[in-house]
């Protein structure tokens, strides 16, 4: 593990994102702003569609239980999954589509930069293309300009944060990592979801249908709804640093 990644892992371990110098990618940890009583029980579920396939079981569960979610899609995933895109668009009352980049290249800038084994962007111009091309593709599908961006790997260096925000996006952090990149079994996903508290922003994945993610959500969503949580999309709320 590189020094940068070791430090990132440390930041994750202590549950905080901290300024660690301009070149070190850090996760951004956000919660929901709660400025009135109506927002007291708000929780946001965010699902990334990095590439690959479509977890139809997870989306069907959200539809069945009427749970809104913010879906971060790449242009690559969008191009490969037209049927899935139509299904999501059939439920605009539940799902909003936001920007996860063109080709799932991490938002770290420099020819030798890597994040979780993925090569970063060689320069700022490539990062701008990653963001804007995906944004244009999403706008073509939805008729709306996406307002939130989440980079591949959900960590960013300082140059990337400045570039993405300069393009008019807010970066979508999170506070509960529910499926660790869709690598966890259903029991572990369920355990993490049971720990969700009001104000949390949950990150999980909807591009790996063989993962334990959908089953983990199926095991816990009824319980979270019984607690009285109100699920919101990111455009219905504001994010604040954790
Ligand atoms: Zn991703």
Short mmCIF file of C-alpha atoms and ligand atoms in Angstrom, two decimals:
data_model
loop_
_atom_site.label_atom_id
_atom_site.label_comp_id
_atom_site.label_asym_id
_atom_site.label_seq_id
_atom_site.Cartn_x
_atom_site.Cartn_y
_atom_site.Cartn_z
CA UNK A 1 0.00 0.00 0.00
CA UNK A 2 1.32 3.44 -0.89
CA UNK A 3 1.88 6.06 1.76
CA UNK A 4 -1.07 8.02 0.42
CA UNK A 5 -3.40 5.04 0.53
CA UNK A 6 -2.14 4.04 3.97
CA UNK A 7 -3.04 7.49 5.22
CA UNK A 8 -6.41 7.32 3.49
CA UNK A 9 -7.05 3.98 5.16
CA UNK A 10 -6.11 5.55 8.48
CA UNK A 11 -8.56 8.37 7.88
CA UNK A 12 -11.25 5.79 7.19
CA UNK A 13 -10.30 3.88 10.31
CA UNK A 14 -10.75 6.87 12.56
CA UNK A 15 -13.94 7.84 10.79
CA UNK A 16 -12.92 11.24 9.58
CA UNK A 17 -11.57 12.94 6.49
CA UNK A 18 -8.80 15.35 7.27
CA UNK A 19 -6.65 17.71 5.34
CA UNK A 20 -3.50 15.73 4.68
CA UNK A 21 -1.65 17.91 2.21
CA UNK A 22 -2.48 18.80 -1.36
CA UNK A 23 -1.47 15.50 -2.94
CA UNK A 24 -3.03 12.96 -0.63
CA UNK A 25 -6.46 11.72 -1.68
CA UNK A 26 -9.00 11.72 1.12
CA UNK A 27 -12.54 10.54 1.37
CA UNK A 28 -15.07 13.29 1.98
CA UNK A 29 -17.38 12.38 4.81
CA UNK A 30 -20.71 14.14 4.79
CA UNK A 31 -23.97 14.08 6.71
CA UNK A 32 -27.32 15.67 5.95
CA UNK A 33 -27.95 19.18 7.11
CA UNK A 34 -30.95 19.26 9.43
CA UNK A 35 -32.26 22.75 9.85
CA UNK A 36 -35.83 22.00 10.88
CA UNK A 37 -37.83 19.36 12.70
CA UNK A 38 -39.12 17.81 9.49
CA UNK A 39 -35.56 16.79 8.62
CA UNK A 40 -34.85 15.18 11.97
CA UNK A 41 -35.26 11.63 10.69
CA UNK A 42 -33.78 12.11 7.21
CA UNK A 43 -31.43 9.52 5.74
CA UNK A 44 -30.01 9.48 2.20
CA UNK A 45 -29.22 6.28 0.32
CA UNK A 46 -26.73 6.71 -2.51
CA UNK A 47 -25.96 3.88 -4.92
CA UNK A 48 -23.03 3.86 -7.30
CA UNK A 49 -23.17 2.28 -10.74
CA UNK A 50 -19.48 2.24 -11.58
CA UNK A 51 -19.57 -0.10 -14.57
CA UNK A 52 -20.68 -3.64 -15.20
CA UNK A 53 -24.22 -4.81 -14.67
CA UNK A 54 -27.49 -3.83 -13.03
CA UNK A 55 -28.69 -5.02 -9.63
CA UNK A 56 -32.37 -5.21 -10.60
CA UNK A 57 -33.23 -6.92 -7.30
CA UNK A 58 -31.96 -3.96 -5.30
CA UNK A 59 -33.85 -1.43 -7.42
CA UNK A 60 -37.04 -3.54 -7.32
CA UNK A 61 -36.78 -3.60 -3.52
CA UNK A 62 -36.54 0.19 -3.35
CA UNK A 63 -39.52 0.53 -5.68
CA UNK A 64 -41.56 -1.97 -3.66
CA UNK A 65 -40.82 -0.17 -0.39
CA UNK A 66 -41.06 3.31 -1.96
CA UNK A 67 -37.58 4.27 -0.82
CA UNK A 68 -35.93 7.11 -2.78
CA UNK A 69 -32.26 6.89 -3.68
CA UNK A 70 -29.64 8.94 -5.45
CA UNK A 71 -27.94 6.91 -8.17
CA UNK A 72 -24.43 7.84 -9.24
CA UNK A 73 -23.90 6.51 -12.75
CA UNK A 74 -20.94 6.55 -15.09
CA UNK A 75 -21.42 7.16 -18.79
CA UNK A 76 -19.89 3.71 -19.28
CA UNK A 77 -22.63 2.11 -17.16
CA UNK A 78 -25.31 4.24 -18.79
CA UNK A 79 -24.24 3.13 -22.29
CA UNK A 80 -24.17 -0.55 -21.32
CA UNK A 81 -27.46 -0.71 -19.44
CA UNK A 82 -30.22 0.98 -21.45
CA UNK A 83 -32.95 -1.24 -20.00
CA UNK A 84 -31.86 -0.39 -16.48
CA UNK A 85 -31.79 3.31 -17.30
CA UNK A 86 -35.37 3.05 -18.58
CA UNK A 87 -36.44 1.30 -15.36
CA UNK A 88 -34.85 4.01 -13.23
CA UNK A 89 -36.43 6.72 -15.38
CA UNK A 90 -39.81 5.05 -14.93
CA UNK A 91 -39.56 6.03 -11.25
CA UNK A 92 -38.44 9.64 -11.26
CA UNK A 93 -40.45 10.10 -8.06
CA UNK A 94 -37.88 7.85 -6.34
CA UNK A 95 -34.61 7.97 -8.21
CA UNK A 96 -32.40 10.82 -9.27
CA UNK A 97 -29.36 10.27 -11.45
CA UNK A 98 -26.12 12.00 -10.57
CA UNK A 99 -22.61 12.03 -11.99
CA UNK A 100 -20.09 9.24 -11.29
CA UNK A 101 -17.81 10.15 -14.22
CA UNK A 102 -17.34 9.10 -17.80
CA UNK A 103 -15.13 6.04 -17.43
CA UNK A 104 -14.74 5.59 -13.65
CA UNK A 105 -11.30 7.17 -13.45
CA UNK A 106 -10.46 8.33 -9.89
CA UNK A 107 -10.35 12.05 -9.17
CA UNK A 108 -6.64 12.19 -8.42
CA UNK A 109 -4.52 14.25 -10.77
CA UNK A 110 -1.02 13.33 -11.95
CA UNK A 111 0.46 10.87 -14.41
CA UNK A 112 1.56 8.45 -11.70
CA UNK A 113 -1.44 8.83 -9.39
CA UNK A 114 -3.48 5.77 -8.45
CA UNK A 115 -6.40 5.08 -6.11
CA UNK A 116 -7.32 1.59 -4.95
CA UNK A 117 -5.36 0.15 -7.89
CA UNK A 118 -7.02 2.40 -10.46
CA UNK A 119 -4.95 4.86 -12.49
CA UNK A 120 -5.87 8.50 -11.88
CA UNK A 121 -6.14 11.38 -14.32
CA UNK A 122 -2.94 12.51 -16.06
CA UNK A 123 -3.96 16.17 -15.84
CA UNK A 124 -6.80 18.55 -15.01
CA UNK A 125 -8.10 18.58 -18.60
CA UNK A 126 -8.73 14.83 -18.44
CA UNK A 127 -10.56 15.19 -15.13
CA UNK A 128 -12.73 17.93 -16.65
CA UNK A 129 -13.58 15.60 -19.54
CA UNK A 130 -14.40 12.77 -17.13
CA UNK A 131 -16.86 15.04 -15.32
CA UNK A 132 -18.41 17.02 -18.18
CA UNK A 133 -18.89 14.19 -20.69
CA UNK A 134 -20.75 12.15 -18.08
CA UNK A 135 -22.77 15.19 -17.08
CA UNK A 136 -23.79 15.78 -20.69
CA UNK A 137 -24.80 12.13 -21.10
CA UNK A 138 -26.95 12.23 -17.97
CA UNK A 139 -28.57 15.47 -19.07
CA UNK A 140 -29.47 13.88 -22.41
CA UNK A 141 -31.25 11.06 -20.56
CA UNK A 142 -32.93 13.05 -17.80
CA UNK A 143 -33.28 16.54 -19.23
CA UNK A 144 -31.65 17.82 -16.06
CA UNK A 145 -28.11 18.85 -15.29
CA UNK A 146 -26.64 16.73 -12.50
CA UNK A 147 -25.54 18.75 -9.50
CA UNK A 148 -23.57 16.19 -7.49
CA UNK A 149 -20.40 14.34 -8.47
CA UNK A 150 -18.81 11.33 -6.83
CA UNK A 151 -15.45 10.14 -8.09
CA UNK A 152 -14.41 6.53 -8.57
CA UNK A 153 -13.20 5.28 -5.20
CA UNK A 154 -14.88 8.27 -3.50
CA UNK A 155 -11.59 9.93 -2.56
CA UNK A 156 -10.14 13.12 -4.00
CA UNK A 157 -7.01 15.17 -3.99
CA UNK A 158 -7.11 18.93 -3.52
CA UNK A 159 -6.66 19.73 -7.22
CA UNK A 160 -9.56 17.45 -8.11
CA UNK A 161 -11.87 18.98 -5.50
CA UNK A 162 -11.14 22.46 -6.83
CA UNK A 163 -11.64 21.34 -10.45
CA UNK A 164 -14.92 19.50 -9.80
CA UNK A 165 -16.37 22.34 -7.77
CA UNK A 166 -15.20 24.79 -10.44
CA UNK A 167 -17.40 22.89 -12.90
CA UNK A 168 -20.40 23.69 -10.73
CA UNK A 169 -20.72 20.38 -8.89
CA UNK A 170 -20.97 19.59 -5.23
CA UNK A 171 -19.02 16.50 -4.23
CA UNK A 172 -21.10 13.78 -2.62
CA UNK A 173 -19.38 12.32 0.40
CA UNK A 174 -20.94 9.77 2.71
CA UNK A 175 -21.04 8.70 6.34
CA UNK A 176 -21.91 4.97 6.19
CA UNK A 177 -20.09 2.64 3.82
CA UNK A 178 -22.68 -0.13 3.59
CA UNK A 179 -21.09 -2.62 1.21
CA UNK A 180 -17.38 -1.75 0.83
CA UNK A 181 -17.58 -1.64 -2.95
CA UNK A 182 -20.13 -4.49 -3.10
CA UNK A 183 -17.59 -6.87 -1.58
CA UNK A 184 -19.44 -7.70 1.66
CA UNK A 185 -21.80 -10.61 2.34
CA UNK A 186 -25.44 -9.79 3.05
CA UNK A 187 -25.04 -10.26 6.80
CA UNK A 188 -22.27 -7.66 6.93
CA UNK A 189 -24.23 -5.21 4.76
CA UNK A 190 -27.23 -5.67 7.05
CA UNK A 191 -25.11 -5.08 10.15
CA UNK A 192 -23.78 -1.83 8.75
CA UNK A 193 -27.26 -0.68 7.71
CA UNK A 194 -28.67 -1.42 11.17
CA UNK A 195 -26.16 1.14 12.46
CA UNK A 196 -27.62 3.92 10.31
CA UNK A 197 -28.67 7.00 12.29
CA UNK A 198 -30.70 10.05 11.29
CA UNK A 199 -28.62 12.35 9.10
CA UNK A 200 -26.51 9.59 7.61
CA UNK A 201 -25.55 9.39 3.95
CA UNK A 202 -25.27 5.71 2.99
CA UNK A 203 -23.06 4.58 0.11
CA UNK A 204 -23.59 1.20 -1.58
CA UNK A 205 -23.50 -0.20 -5.11
CA UNK A 206 -26.10 -1.23 -7.67
CA UNK A 207 -23.87 -2.61 -10.40
CA UNK A 208 -23.00 -6.02 -8.91
CA UNK A 209 -26.12 -8.19 -8.80
CA UNK A 210 -24.24 -11.21 -7.43
CA UNK A 211 -23.08 -9.28 -4.37
CA UNK A 212 -24.69 -9.35 -0.93
CA UNK A 213 -25.87 -5.75 -1.22
CA UNK A 214 -29.51 -6.31 -2.26
CA UNK A 215 -30.04 -9.05 0.33
CA UNK A 216 -28.52 -6.85 3.01
CA UNK A 217 -30.90 -4.03 2.16
CA UNK A 218 -33.85 -6.45 2.01
CA UNK A 219 -33.04 -7.64 5.53
CA UNK A 220 -32.92 -4.14 7.03
CA UNK A 221 -35.02 -1.64 5.08
CA UNK A 222 -38.29 -2.62 6.82
CA UNK A 223 -36.60 -2.08 10.19
CA UNK A 224 -35.21 1.31 9.16
CA UNK A 225 -38.64 2.36 7.92
CA UNK A 226 -40.19 1.23 11.20
CA UNK A 227 -37.77 3.51 13.02
CA UNK A 228 -39.47 6.36 11.18
CA UNK A 229 -36.57 7.31 8.96
CA UNK A 230 -37.47 9.51 6.02
CA UNK A 231 -35.42 8.71 2.94
CA UNK A 232 -34.43 11.67 0.78
CA UNK A 233 -32.42 12.24 -2.37
CA UNK A 234 -29.44 14.56 -2.34
CA UNK A 235 -31.20 17.27 -4.35
CA UNK A 236 -33.82 17.43 -1.57
CA UNK A 237 -31.24 18.22 1.06
CA UNK A 238 -27.80 19.68 1.71
CA UNK A 239 -24.64 17.94 2.76
CA UNK A 240 -22.43 19.18 5.56
CA UNK A 241 -19.02 17.93 6.63
CA UNK A 242 -19.24 15.15 9.18
ZN1 LIG B 1 -17.69 3.68 -8.51
#
